[in-house]
Amino acid sequence: MNDFIAARSQMALSLGFHIVFSCIGMVMPFFMAVSHYYWLRTGNVMYRNVTKAWSKGVAIFFATGAVSGTVLSFELGLLWPEFMEHAGPIFGMPFSLEGTAFFIEAIALGFYLYGWDHFNKWFHWFTGVVVGISGLVSGILVVAANAWMNSPAGFDYVNGQYLHIDPIKAMFNDAWFSQALHMCLAAFAATGFAVAGVHALMILRGSHKAFHTKAFKIAAVFATVAAVLQPLSGDISAKSVAKRQPAKLAAMEAHFQTERRAALIVGGIPDVPNKTVNYAIKIPGLLSFMAYDDFNAEVKGLDQVKPEDQPPVAITHYAFQVMVGLGMLMLAIAVLYFITLWKKRQWLEKTWLLKLFVLATPAGFLAVEAGWTVTEVGRQPWIINGIMRTADAVTPMPGIAYSFYLFTGVYVSLALIVTFMLYRQIRMVGKLYDLSPVDVAPAF
Amino acid sequence: MLYVVIVFLWTSILLYLLLGGADFGAGIIELFTSKHNQDNTRKTMYRAIGPIWEANHMWLIIAIVILFVGFPEIYTTMSIYLHIPLVIMLMGIIARGTAFSFRNYDAVVDDMQLIYNRIFRYASCVTPFFLGIIAGSAVAGRIDTHATNFLDAYVFSWLHWFSVAIGLFTVAICGFLAAVYLIGETDNEKDRQRFIAKARTSNILAVIAGALVFVAAWVEHIPLIQWVFGNVVGITAIGLASLSLLLLWYLLYHGKTKILRILAGFQVTMILLTTTYRHFPNIVLLKGGAYLSLLDNAGNAKTMAALGWALLLGSVFILPALFYLIYSFQKKKSSVAH
Ligand code: HDD
Ligand code: HEM
Ligand code: HEM
């Protein structure tokens, strides 16, 4: 494995790992806050138990998210020093604000986890809400930094020099809004479906139904609302990509020839040498419409991009199909669930609905990973779109492959341990949270 | 604004050393505690740092972000030539952070705890050791940006007696900070005596390791003596630190926890002040006499202004909340313990 590929793989691995924990860290506090609110309002102990069970999980995820994030902030320099040397001062603004957001999050979490029965109960509840809000803010900020890589702004690039730097303009680049909106919704959909799926499985197994039903309902509402909004926001993203990164859009759609009335290509296997897509469903005009709100608009194809500036088509296309496909699946489940809530209450008694949720447990996270693959691979060969090539940014140190193996080993083991812990957490629900009304705060 | 940013950078490093250091130290103390008492140490530690544990480690992130936004050349030079110790330190951070939360939040308490504990303790030693190596390497003047082979560029940049001695010194200081801190956190006299003994041992070890640093500097031809004693601030700071050491030993026998803590913090502050003062503004010394400076290698004025404001704004939110967090749990503890 050469150093460049190793560095990219290590970056992708670390980010792919971190994103799972950060999504959970951003969203679970809101679930907890809702359940906690019900407990304070209704005094139903079950809600308090759900809140506590979740908060233990969150503590585990939070720590894992925090260490993997710490690793990332070093890795940016360890792997991409040339990039950071120039980009740091330009896109650093969101990172420095993010530092504040993380800090507040960590402090609020301290209050929340250790503050049961020691503060005014609404103050305690409020610190939980603060954890969620600051997590969300940090997610938005970090995505704004990534958006800058797609849509560089806030400086003039003159003869290889980065002049007239304006970090505020860099932060509010053209891509930040569409990406941040899409990411936040994705975090809610992904975490929501994952949590709802696990609780649905437990209901189906018939264990501690009352407990799991309450938990399921809270997670399912967040998941389904986000799943309905997600395609709308995806459309905003697609339009934004069409404007700022036509090469990425072309790769996503495996759109080889520039044309008017461009077809939307669903599925299929791109044949790059022959510039066609086999076995695909083509819907004429729809791509033009999605990108420009006009069935007859011209959509740039890969033929307009110099060969050395083209992103890998097959990966980007497949990843995009996976994301949209999973998005549609989640949308369908969401619609069914709304019908159930409004019109067909009796469906709640049927197991097929719960089974669908179980099936969709990993869907959101798979879509998140696929979506990031679209964004990152679709930006290649650039690390700063149109300005700096990824290959020029990589560290001069040889032997990165070994570091990649090391990180792979560590992250795989961590993933296994966290899964194992979560499994134990769920198995212990009966003992710890279901029936006993006694306090089960973390040992203090 | 440049100076505001530099003050924040220095303060975050100091706070990481003090708070994060005490946190590492608790793991180190646990490692060097007899089997019989390990559990007790562990519980005391959890009670003492549980709520602020996450926050303690945020100082490192703040320092890194300041470096890569404000002083990108310093950040990237260190990232390139100190890649290996940085990766080892990161492994330590991952292992320690996750083991800490696993052992406290695992729903089932069984033999897995032994594994979590072991990982936690060893990682608590390795991480500050490599932090020390990295800090030592920054000023040792061995980073060679013109090296042509792997060993010179990526290994001998950090592997030398001076940085190893600083690594040991850092570990000893962390242990010392933790022991002093824990003295005031116990709920019984026996543990108290234990931590007092630990504080003594680790203090002696820190002094020995400090002497080793001077020896190593001499071996490696690093003019450490001149850096420390060549200016008034250095002499004063070291003098004060030594004086306070006497007071500290006196108090250790008389058990005034609050003052002890302040003294220990004061000593570490003085050490950091001495070592950084003489260097300022050159914080990374390269082979052949070149250096990277906080003043000359800083980012452009607009970036520094934005960074400075972000930090000031951040502290308006963070500091009161952090103090309130620490205050409430101190109060809570005293109401539980007494
Ligand atoms: C639950 C996850 C999820 C779901 C269901 C979808 N997406 Fe997505 N998508 C993401 C999760 C995601 C993501 C991981 O969050 C990305 C990566 C970067 C970003 O900002 O969001 C993303 C990126 C992304 C991009 C590239 C943005 C860029 O590079 O700036 C486009 C064009 C879309 N999405 C479009 C869609 C469409 C049309 C969907 C229709 C169903 C869709 N996404 C569903
Ligand atoms: C602030 C957010 C992010 C930043 C600053 C960032 C930065 C980078 C950098 C510097 C690289 C290496 C250069 C390259 O190959 O493109 C990279 C690669 C990559 N990142 Fe991101 N990234 C971010 C978010 C993410 C997230 C959350 C994921 C989630 C999965 C991700 C997935 C990837 C992938 C898959 C690659 C490899 C691309 C390839 O091999 O072609 N990125 N990213
Ligand atoms: C280059 C990319 C990234 C870097 C350098 C980075 C850095 C960090 C750091 C240092 C932390 C630890 C903070 C703490 O101790 O609380 C962290 C946690 C977190 N990160 Fe990232 N991050 C990156 C990508 C992302 C992305 C793409 C997202 C989300 C969309 C994200 C969202 C979060 C959140 C919400 C947390 C809080 C942890 C939790 O609540 O579990 N990060 N990140």
PDB file of C-alpha atoms in Angstrom, chain B residues 113-200:
ATOM      1  CA  GLN B 113     -13.080  -4.685  34.791  1.00  0.00           C
ATOM      2  CA  LEU B 114      -9.604  -6.161  35.257  1.00  0.00           C
ATOM      3  CA  ILE B 115      -8.837  -5.521  31.614  1.00  0.00           C
ATOM      4  CA  TYR B 116     -10.245  -1.996  31.631  1.00  0.00           C
ATOM      5  CA  ASN B 117      -8.280  -1.233  34.757  1.00  0.00           C
ATOM      6  CA  ARG B 118      -5.035  -2.535  33.407  1.00  0.00           C
ATOM      7  CA  ILE B 119      -5.386  -0.611  30.148  1.00  0.00           C
ATOM      8  CA  PHE B 120      -6.314   2.513  32.053  1.00  0.00           C
ATOM      9  CA  ARG B 121      -3.294   2.344  34.339  1.00  0.00           C
ATOM     10  CA  TYR B 122      -0.659   1.627  31.729  1.00  0.00           C
ATOM     11  CA  ALA B 123      -2.059   4.170  29.305  1.00  0.00           C
ATOM     12  CA  SER B 124      -1.998   6.724  32.120  1.00  0.00           C
ATOM     13  CA  CYS B 125       1.790   6.330  32.243  1.00  0.00           C
ATOM     14  CA  VAL B 126       2.531   6.076  28.547  1.00  0.00           C
ATOM     15  CA  THR B 127       0.571   9.155  27.521  1.00  0.00           C
ATOM     16  CA  PRO B 128       2.282  11.765  29.728  1.00  0.00           C
ATOM     17  CA  PHE B 129       5.642  10.116  29.052  1.00  0.00           C
ATOM     18  CA  PHE B 130       5.225  10.763  25.350  1.00  0.00           C
ATOM     19  CA  LEU B 131       3.750  14.194  25.955  1.00  0.00           C
ATOM     20  CA  GLY B 132       6.979  14.955  27.767  1.00  0.00           C
ATOM     21  CA  ILE B 133       9.022  13.524  24.906  1.00  0.00           C
ATOM     22  CA  ILE B 134       7.167  15.726  22.457  1.00  0.00           C
ATOM     23  CA  ALA B 135       7.652  18.838  24.580  1.00  0.00           C
ATOM     24  CA  GLY B 136      11.319  18.019  25.083  1.00  0.00           C
ATOM     25  CA  SER B 137      11.852  17.412  21.388  1.00  0.00           C
ATOM     26  CA  ALA B 138      10.373  20.763  20.505  1.00  0.00           C
ATOM     27  CA  VAL B 139      13.179  22.600  22.276  1.00  0.00           C
ATOM     28  CA  ALA B 140      16.029  20.107  21.933  1.00  0.00           C
ATOM     29  CA  GLY B 141      17.105  21.383  18.530  1.00  0.00           C
ATOM     30  CA  ARG B 142      17.210  17.944  16.947  1.00  0.00           C
ATOM     31  CA  ILE B 143      14.404  18.404  14.452  1.00  0.00           C
ATOM     32  CA  ASP B 144      16.216  18.336  11.146  1.00  0.00           C
ATOM     33  CA  THR B 145      14.158  19.660   8.258  1.00  0.00           C
ATOM     34  CA  HIS B 146      16.969  18.842   5.820  1.00  0.00           C
ATOM     35  CA  ALA B 147      17.518  15.246   6.880  1.00  0.00           C
ATOM     36  CA  THR B 148      17.815  12.811   4.028  1.00  0.00           C
ATOM     37  CA  ASN B 149      17.161   9.496   5.725  1.00  0.00           C
ATOM     38  CA  PHE B 150      14.313   8.140   7.757  1.00  0.00           C
ATOM     39  CA  LEU B 151      16.135   7.759  11.059  1.00  0.00           C
ATOM     40  CA  ASP B 152      17.532  11.270  11.118  1.00  0.00           C
ATOM     41  CA  ALA B 153      14.275  12.863  10.064  1.00  0.00           C
ATOM     42  CA  TYR B 154      11.678  10.914  12.004  1.00  0.00           C
ATOM     43  CA  VAL B 155      13.398   9.080  14.837  1.00  0.00           C
ATOM     44  CA  PHE B 156      16.377  11.000  16.122  1.00  0.00           C
ATOM     45  CA  SER B 157      14.253  14.123  16.029  1.00  0.00           C
ATOM     46  CA  TRP B 158      12.719  12.893  19.282  1.00  0.00           C
ATOM     47  CA  LEU B 159      14.684   9.909  20.508  1.00  0.00           C
ATOM     48  CA  HIS B 160      17.458  11.273  22.711  1.00  0.00           C
ATOM     49  CA  TRP B 161      18.270  11.392  26.404  1.00  0.00           C
ATOM     50  CA  PHE B 162      16.958  14.881  26.897  1.00  0.00           C
ATOM     51  CA  SER B 163      13.444  14.152  25.715  1.00  0.00           C
ATOM     52  CA  VAL B 164      13.364  10.834  27.541  1.00  0.00           C
ATOM     53  CA  ALA B 165      14.354  12.592  30.757  1.00  0.00           C
ATOM     54  CA  ILE B 166      11.634  15.171  30.236  1.00  0.00           C
ATOM     55  CA  GLY B 167       9.203  12.331  29.638  1.00  0.00           C
ATOM     56  CA  LEU B 168      10.091  10.774  32.972  1.00  0.00           C
ATOM     57  CA  PHE B 169       9.909  14.149  34.664  1.00  0.00           C
ATOM     58  CA  THR B 170       6.404  14.697  33.272  1.00  0.00           C
ATOM     59  CA  VAL B 171       5.243  11.316  34.552  1.00  0.00           C
ATOM     60  CA  ALA B 172       6.635  12.072  38.006  1.00  0.00           C
ATOM     61  CA  ILE B 173       4.987  15.489  38.088  1.00  0.00           C
ATOM     62  CA  CYS B 174       1.628  14.020  37.097  1.00  0.00           C
ATOM     63  CA  GLY B 175       1.870  11.457  39.866  1.00  0.00           C
ATOM     64  CA  PHE B 176       2.786  14.156  42.334  1.00  0.00           C
ATOM     65  CA  LEU B 177      -0.084  16.438  41.326  1.00  0.00           C
ATOM     66  CA  ALA B 178      -2.548  13.588  41.621  1.00  0.00           C
ATOM     67  CA  ALA B 179      -1.311  12.447  45.015  1.00  0.00           C
ATOM     68  CA  VAL B 180      -1.527  15.960  46.425  1.00  0.00           C
ATOM     69  CA  TYR B 181      -4.950  16.421  44.950  1.00  0.00           C
ATOM     70  CA  LEU B 182      -6.267  13.116  46.227  1.00  0.00           C
ATOM     71  CA  ILE B 183      -5.166  13.808  49.800  1.00  0.00           C
ATOM     72  CA  GLY B 184      -8.081  16.153  50.153  1.00  0.00           C
ATOM     73  CA  GLU B 185     -10.530  13.819  48.492  1.00  0.00           C
ATOM     74  CA  THR B 186     -10.492  10.837  50.790  1.00  0.00           C
ATOM     75  CA  ASP B 187     -13.086  10.149  53.400  1.00  0.00           C
ATOM     76  CA  ASN B 188     -10.908   8.270  55.871  1.00  0.00           C
ATOM     77  CA  GLU B 189      -7.633   8.747  57.675  1.00  0.00           C
ATOM     78  CA  LYS B 190      -5.970   5.599  56.360  1.00  0.00           C
ATOM     79  CA  ASP B 191      -6.321   6.591  52.722  1.00  0.00           C
ATOM     80  CA  ARG B 192      -5.224  10.057  53.622  1.00  0.00           C
ATOM     81  CA  GLN B 193      -1.972   8.762  55.037  1.00  0.00           C
ATOM     82  CA  ARG B 194      -1.516   6.606  51.984  1.00  0.00           C
ATOM     83  CA  PHE B 195      -1.822   9.541  49.627  1.00  0.00           C
ATOM     84  CA  ILE B 196       0.457  11.650  51.767  1.00  0.00           C
ATOM     85  CA  ALA B 197       3.083   8.927  51.486  1.00  0.00           C
ATOM     86  CA  LYS B 198       2.530   8.774  47.740  1.00  0.00           C
ATOM     87  CA  ALA B 199       2.883  12.517  47.479  1.00  0.00           C
ATOM     88  CA  ARG B 200       6.229  12.321  49.260  1.00  0.00           C
TER      89      ARG B 200
END
